[in-house]
Amino acid sequence: MSRVLVIGAGGVGSVAVHKMAMNADIFSHITLASRTKSKCDAIAASVKERTGVVIHTAAIDADDVAATTALIKAVKPALVVNLALPYQDLNVMDACLAAGVHYMDTANYEPREEAKFEYRWQWAYQDRFREAGLMALLGSGFDPGVTSVFTTYTKKHLLDSIETLDILDCNGGDTGLPFATNFNPEINLREVTAPSRHWENGQWIEGPALTRKQVFDFDQVGEKNMYLMYHEELESLAKFYPEISRIRFWMTFGDSYLKHLEVLENIGMTSIEPMQFQGREIIPIEFLKALLPEPSSLGPLTRGKTNIGTIATGLKDGVQKTVYVNNVCDHEEAYAETGNQAVSYTTGVPAMIGAAMILTGQWKGAGVFNMEQLDPDPFMDMLNKHGLPWKVQDLDAPLAF
């Protein structure tokens, strides 16, 4: 039993602490902190109503390293679970080092002023965490996170070697709204509008955003258009699995979403460059975020399912084989359990599991770790037990595209 401090009170933070409260044998004391304490209090009330567990709350500006360090020392957790904005990762890592506490997050650091998704800033902390005898676990969400664990599980149990890997992320949910993002609008739009990028034959291949499309028939969702994108786990998978000759990431988008996105891009609303408006400086994408529906409000509106997984081709006993490992999550079932839709659920549950891996000692080490560096088996077992069951399917042939 261990104490944990969770920073971030969005949909993912809400799911994570709900699921932590359902595992009181691991999480004996939970504190939830964010810039807006009232959000934490609302989540704590939901947790109390659903599970009977009391969640402690606090206000914190995660940009303030000294204040975050002071809060960590006051709470005395064994682990800090950072579910705040990716811009704040380095500050929270600094605070964990100062306080002598393990660190975990679900998304890699990116600077506010540039949509740059790279692990190098966090990998640079390797020596500091190792010398402090502390563990920093990066990317314990679904993608990144579970998709890396699926890959490691595939290599350990299903294939002797992996030649190609495709990550397929399908959200078949429908809110009934003309345009909404299923997680933080600012982060979502920065990610979607970034140039595509995939790993092939030892180098990165780049192209314009959302220009390469394929149709795929997703189990329990149906045929969807999916688009080649860059996603952060490609970088770590290419680093830790140099044998893989090609690694790609695909995400589904509906025509209405893309139509609205094109208009918003054309008029400059997705820009991260500051501009002057009525005598004050604003950043267009931050203003747009304020206009869009709050993702945490979409739970009661969303119907349908997500389907996220990995398709790997390689050799097994000298014979080429293609295997598909995936999870299907129902938006309405996720909402019934935690009050949040499936996109938050599929990130918040792995956040809880990653924290459990560290707190129970099933994953341990000193330094900075990505998910694919660790034993997949206990994590995969907990996915099945805590709401994200997975299945393995043999495909007749490699992907034709």
mmCIF file with all atom_site columns, N, CA and C in Angstrom, residues 268-304:
data_model
loop_
_atom_site.group_PDB
_atom_site.id
_atom_site.type_symbol
_atom_site.label_atom_id
_atom_site.label_alt_id
_atom_site.label_comp_id
_atom_site.label_asym_id
_atom_site.label_entity_id
_atom_site.label_seq_id
_atom_site.pdbx_PDB_ins_code
_atom_site.Cartn_x
_atom_site.Cartn_y
_atom_site.Cartn_z
_atom_site.occupancy
_atom_site.B_iso_or_equiv
_atom_site.pdbx_formal_charge
_atom_site.auth_seq_id
_atom_site.auth_comp_id
_atom_site.auth_asym_id
_atom_site.auth_atom_id
_atom_site.pdbx_PDB_model_num
ATOM 1   N N  . GLY A 1 268 ? -6.182  30.588 -39.532 1.00 0.00 ? 268 GLY A N  1
ATOM 2   C CA . GLY A 1 268 ? -5.133  30.825 -38.543 1.00 0.00 ? 268 GLY A CA 1
ATOM 3   C C  . GLY A 1 268 ? -5.491  30.493 -37.112 1.00 0.00 ? 268 GLY A C  1
ATOM 4   N N  . MET A 1 269 ? -6.616  29.827 -36.875 1.00 0.00 ? 269 MET A N  1
ATOM 5   C CA . MET A 1 269 ? -7.036  29.572 -35.502 1.00 0.00 ? 269 MET A CA 1
ATOM 6   C C  . MET A 1 269 ? -6.248  28.444 -34.826 1.00 0.00 ? 269 MET A C  1
ATOM 7   N N  . THR A 1 270 ? -5.514  27.642 -35.595 1.00 0.00 ? 270 THR A N  1
ATOM 8   C CA . THR A 1 270 ? -4.716  26.581 -34.976 1.00 0.00 ? 270 THR A CA 1
ATOM 9   C C  . THR A 1 270 ? -3.266  27.013 -34.762 1.00 0.00 ? 270 THR A C  1
ATOM 10  N N  . SER A 1 271 ? -2.964  28.281 -35.031 1.00 0.00 ? 271 SER A N  1
ATOM 11  C CA . SER A 1 271 ? -1.593  28.773 -34.891 1.00 0.00 ? 271 SER A CA 1
ATOM 12  C C  . SER A 1 271 ? -1.171  28.851 -33.425 1.00 0.00 ? 271 SER A C  1
ATOM 13  N N  . ILE A 1 272 ? 0.120   28.575 -33.176 1.00 0.00 ? 272 ILE A N  1
ATOM 14  C CA . ILE A 1 272 ? 0.665   28.734 -31.822 1.00 0.00 ? 272 ILE A CA 1
ATOM 15  C C  . ILE A 1 272 ? 1.528   29.985 -31.731 1.00 0.00 ? 272 ILE A C  1
ATOM 16  N N  . GLU A 1 273 ? 1.515   30.798 -32.783 1.00 0.00 ? 273 GLU A N  1
ATOM 17  C CA . GLU A 1 273 ? 2.280   32.043 -32.790 1.00 0.00 ? 273 GLU A CA 1
ATOM 18  C C  . GLU A 1 273 ? 1.484   33.166 -32.115 1.00 0.00 ? 273 GLU A C  1
ATOM 19  N N  . PRO A 1 274 ? 2.073   33.900 -31.186 1.00 0.00 ? 274 PRO A N  1
ATOM 20  C CA . PRO A 1 274 ? 1.361   35.000 -30.517 1.00 0.00 ? 274 PRO A CA 1
ATOM 21  C C  . PRO A 1 274 ? 0.958   36.089 -31.518 1.00 0.00 ? 274 PRO A C  1
ATOM 22  N N  . MET A 1 275 ? -0.153  36.738 -31.222 1.00 0.00 ? 275 MET A N  1
ATOM 23  C CA . MET A 1 275 ? -0.609  37.855 -32.043 1.00 0.00 ? 275 MET A CA 1
ATOM 24  C C  . MET A 1 275 ? -1.259  38.894 -31.138 1.00 0.00 ? 275 MET A C  1
ATOM 25  N N  . GLN A 1 276 ? -1.361  40.104 -31.629 1.00 0.00 ? 276 GLN A N  1
ATOM 26  C CA . GLN A 1 276 ? -1.996  41.177 -30.873 1.00 0.00 ? 276 GLN A CA 1
ATOM 27  C C  . GLN A 1 276 ? -3.490  41.233 -31.190 1.00 0.00 ? 276 GLN A C  1
ATOM 28  N N  . PHE A 1 277 ? -4.306  41.313 -30.145 1.00 0.00 ? 277 PHE A N  1
ATOM 29  C CA . PHE A 1 277 ? -5.756  41.435 -30.304 1.00 0.00 ? 277 PHE A CA 1
ATOM 30  C C  . PHE A 1 277 ? -6.280  42.409 -29.259 1.00 0.00 ? 277 PHE A C  1
ATOM 31  N N  . GLN A 1 278 ? -6.812  43.526 -29.729 1.00 0.00 ? 278 GLN A N  1
ATOM 32  C CA . GLN A 1 278 ? -7.375  44.556 -28.862 1.00 0.00 ? 278 GLN A CA 1
ATOM 33  C C  . GLN A 1 278 ? -6.403  44.939 -27.739 1.00 0.00 ? 278 GLN A C  1
ATOM 34  N N  . GLY A 1 279 ? -5.150  45.154 -28.151 1.00 0.00 ? 279 GLY A N  1
ATOM 35  C CA . GLY A 1 279 ? -4.157  45.660 -27.214 1.00 0.00 ? 279 GLY A CA 1
ATOM 36  C C  . GLY A 1 279 ? -3.528  44.637 -26.309 1.00 0.00 ? 279 GLY A C  1
ATOM 37  N N  . ARG A 1 280 ? -3.818  43.370 -26.515 1.00 0.00 ? 280 ARG A N  1
ATOM 38  C CA . ARG A 1 280 ? -3.182  42.340 -25.684 1.00 0.00 ? 280 ARG A CA 1
ATOM 39  C C  . ARG A 1 280 ? -2.734  41.190 -26.568 1.00 0.00 ? 280 ARG A C  1
ATOM 40  N N  . GLU A 1 281 ? -1.751  40.448 -26.072 1.00 0.00 ? 281 GLU A N  1
ATOM 41  C CA . GLU A 1 281 ? -1.213  39.315 -26.825 1.00 0.00 ? 281 GLU A CA 1
ATOM 42  C C  . GLU A 1 281 ? -2.024  38.062 -26.541 1.00 0.00 ? 281 GLU A C  1
ATOM 43  N N  . ILE A 1 282 ? -2.419  37.381 -27.603 1.00 0.00 ? 282 ILE A N  1
ATOM 44  C CA . ILE A 1 282 ? -3.108  36.106 -27.456 1.00 0.00 ? 282 ILE A CA 1
ATOM 45  C C  . ILE A 1 282 ? -2.451  35.088 -28.378 1.00 0.00 ? 282 ILE A C  1
ATOM 46  N N  . ILE A 1 283 ? -2.670  33.817 -28.091 1.00 0.00 ? 283 ILE A N  1
ATOM 47  C CA . ILE A 1 283 ? -2.247  32.723 -28.967 1.00 0.00 ? 283 ILE A CA 1
ATOM 48  C C  . ILE A 1 283 ? -3.522  32.106 -29.534 1.00 0.00 ? 283 ILE A C  1
ATOM 49  N N  . PRO A 1 284 ? -3.703  32.130 -30.851 1.00 0.00 ? 284 PRO A N  1
ATOM 50  C CA . PRO A 1 284 ? -4.971  31.703 -31.451 1.00 0.00 ? 284 PRO A CA 1
ATOM 51  C C  . PRO A 1 284 ? -5.463  30.337 -30.987 1.00 0.00 ? 284 PRO A C  1
ATOM 52  N N  . ILE A 1 285 ? -4.573  29.344 -30.913 1.00 0.00 ? 285 ILE A N  1
ATOM 53  C CA . ILE A 1 285 ? -5.038  28.014 -30.555 1.00 0.00 ? 285 ILE A CA 1
ATOM 54  C C  . ILE A 1 285 ? -5.535  27.958 -29.113 1.00 0.00 ? 285 ILE A C  1
ATOM 55  N N  . GLU A 1 286 ? -4.978  28.812 -28.239 1.00 0.00 ? 286 GLU A N  1
ATOM 56  C CA . GLU A 1 286 ? -5.460  28.856 -26.861 1.00 0.00 ? 286 GLU A CA 1
ATOM 57  C C  . GLU A 1 286 ? -6.848  29.500 -26.792 1.00 0.00 ? 286 GLU A C  1
ATOM 58  N N  . PHE A 1 287 ? -7.072  30.520 -27.646 1.00 0.00 ? 287 PHE A N  1
ATOM 59  C CA . PHE A 1 287 ? -8.397  31.130 -27.726 1.00 0.00 ? 287 PHE A CA 1
ATOM 60  C C  . PHE A 1 287 ? -9.401  30.121 -28.271 1.00 0.00 ? 287 PHE A C  1
ATOM 61  N N  . LEU A 1 288 ? -9.006  29.368 -29.300 1.00 0.00 ? 288 LEU A N  1
ATOM 62  C CA . LEU A 1 288 ? -9.892  28.349 -29.868 1.00 0.00 ? 288 LEU A CA 1
ATOM 63  C C  . LEU A 1 288 ? -10.252 27.304 -28.819 1.00 0.00 ? 288 LEU A C  1
ATOM 64  N N  . LYS A 1 289 ? -9.266  26.908 -28.018 1.00 0.00 ? 289 LYS A N  1
ATOM 65  C CA . LYS A 1 289 ? -9.523  25.938 -26.953 1.00 0.00 ? 289 LYS A CA 1
ATOM 66  C C  . LYS A 1 289 ? -10.645 26.408 -26.029 1.00 0.00 ? 289 LYS A C  1
ATOM 67  N N  . ALA A 1 290 ? -10.651 27.709 -25.722 1.00 0.00 ? 290 ALA A N  1
ATOM 68  C CA . ALA A 1 290 ? -11.679 28.257 -24.828 1.00 0.00 ? 290 ALA A CA 1
ATOM 69  C C  . ALA A 1 290 ? -13.067 28.196 -25.454 1.00 0.00 ? 290 ALA A C  1
ATOM 70  N N  . LEU A 1 291 ? -13.134 28.183 -26.794 1.00 0.00 ? 291 LEU A N  1
ATOM 71  C CA . LEU A 1 291 ? -14.422 28.160 -27.485 1.00 0.00 ? 291 LEU A CA 1
ATOM 72  C C  . LEU A 1 291 ? -14.981 26.747 -27.655 1.00 0.00 ? 291 LEU A C  1
ATOM 73  N N  . LEU A 1 292 ? -14.099 25.769 -27.685 1.00 0.00 ? 292 LEU A N  1
ATOM 74  C CA . LEU A 1 292 ? -14.521 24.395 -27.961 1.00 0.00 ? 292 LEU A CA 1
ATOM 75  C C  . LEU A 1 292 ? -15.062 23.715 -26.708 1.00 0.00 ? 292 LEU A C  1
ATOM 76  N N  . PRO A 1 293 ? -15.881 22.662 -26.876 1.00 0.00 ? 293 PRO A N  1
ATOM 77  C CA . PRO A 1 293 ? -16.399 21.948 -25.709 1.00 0.00 ? 293 PRO A CA 1
ATOM 78  C C  . PRO A 1 293 ? -15.277 21.347 -24.879 1.00 0.00 ? 293 PRO A C  1
ATOM 79  N N  . GLU A 1 294 ? -15.402 21.423 -23.577 1.00 0.00 ? 294 GLU A N  1
ATOM 80  C CA . GLU A 1 294 ? -14.443 20.789 -22.679 1.00 0.00 ? 294 GLU A CA 1
ATOM 81  C C  . GLU A 1 294 ? -14.559 19.267 -22.845 1.00 0.00 ? 294 GLU A C  1
ATOM 82  N N  . PRO A 1 295 ? -13.452 18.577 -23.164 1.00 0.00 ? 295 PRO A N  1
ATOM 83  C CA . PRO A 1 295 ? -13.543 17.127 -23.392 1.00 0.00 ? 295 PRO A CA 1
ATOM 84  C C  . PRO A 1 295 ? -14.200 16.363 -22.256 1.00 0.00 ? 295 PRO A C  1
ATOM 85  N N  . SER A 1 296 ? -13.982 16.806 -21.015 1.00 0.00 ? 296 SER A N  1
ATOM 86  C CA . SER A 1 296 ? -14.577 16.101 -19.876 1.00 0.00 ? 296 SER A CA 1
ATOM 87  C C  . SER A 1 296 ? -16.099 16.212 -19.858 1.00 0.00 ? 296 SER A C  1
ATOM 88  N N  . SER A 1 297 ? -16.649 17.156 -20.652 1.00 0.00 ? 297 SER A N  1
ATOM 89  C CA . SER A 1 297 ? -18.111 17.308 -20.710 1.00 0.00 ? 297 SER A CA 1
ATOM 90  C C  . SER A 1 297 ? -18.750 16.389 -21.738 1.00 0.00 ? 297 SER A C  1
ATOM 91  N N  . LEU A 1 298 ? -17.933 15.667 -22.517 1.00 0.00 ? 298 LEU A N  1
ATOM 92  C CA . LEU A 1 298 ? -18.457 14.882 -23.628 1.00 0.00 ? 298 LEU A CA 1
ATOM 93  C C  . LEU A 1 298 ? -18.921 13.487 -23.214 1.00 0.00 ? 298 LEU A C  1
ATOM 94  N N  . GLY A 1 299 ? -18.616 13.079 -21.984 1.00 0.00 ? 299 GLY A N  1
ATOM 95  C CA . GLY A 1 299 ? -18.953 11.730 -21.540 1.00 0.00 ? 299 GLY A CA 1
ATOM 96  C C  . GLY A 1 299 ? -20.392 11.334 -21.768 1.00 0.00 ? 299 GLY A C  1
ATOM 97  N N  . PRO A 1 300 ? -21.361 12.122 -21.299 1.00 0.00 ? 300 PRO A N  1
ATOM 98  C CA . PRO A 1 300 ? -22.765 11.714 -21.454 1.00 0.00 ? 300 PRO A CA 1
ATOM 99  C C  . PRO A 1 300 ? -23.268 11.797 -22.895 1.00 0.00 ? 300 PRO A C  1
ATOM 100 N N  . LEU A 1 301 ? -22.507 12.443 -23.782 1.00 0.00 ? 301 LEU A N  1
ATOM 101 C CA . LEU A 1 301 ? -22.950 12.613 -25.167 1.00 0.00 ? 301 LEU A CA 1
ATOM 102 C C  . LEU A 1 301 ? -22.409 11.536 -26.100 1.00 0.00 ? 301 LEU A C  1
ATOM 103 N N  . THR A 1 302 ? -21.326 10.878 -25.727 1.00 0.00 ? 302 THR A N  1
ATOM 104 C CA . THR A 1 302 ? -20.583 10.046 -26.667 1.00 0.00 ? 302 THR A CA 1
ATOM 105 C C  . THR A 1 302 ? -21.118 8.620  -26.725 1.00 0.00 ? 302 THR A C  1
ATOM 106 N N  . ARG A 1 303 ? -21.355 8.173  -27.948 1.00 0.00 ? 303 ARG A N  1
ATOM 107 C CA . ARG A 1 303 ? -21.805 6.808  -28.210 1.00 0.00 ? 303 ARG A CA 1
ATOM 108 C C  . ARG A 1 303 ? -20.811 6.146  -29.154 1.00 0.00 ? 303 ARG A C  1
ATOM 109 N N  . GLY A 1 304 ? -20.669 4.839  -29.051 1.00 0.00 ? 304 GLY A N  1
ATOM 110 C CA . GLY A 1 304 ? -19.774 4.110  -29.935 1.00 0.00 ? 304 GLY A CA 1
ATOM 111 C C  . GLY A 1 304 ? -18.584 3.537  -29.186 1.00 0.00 ? 304 GLY A C  1
#
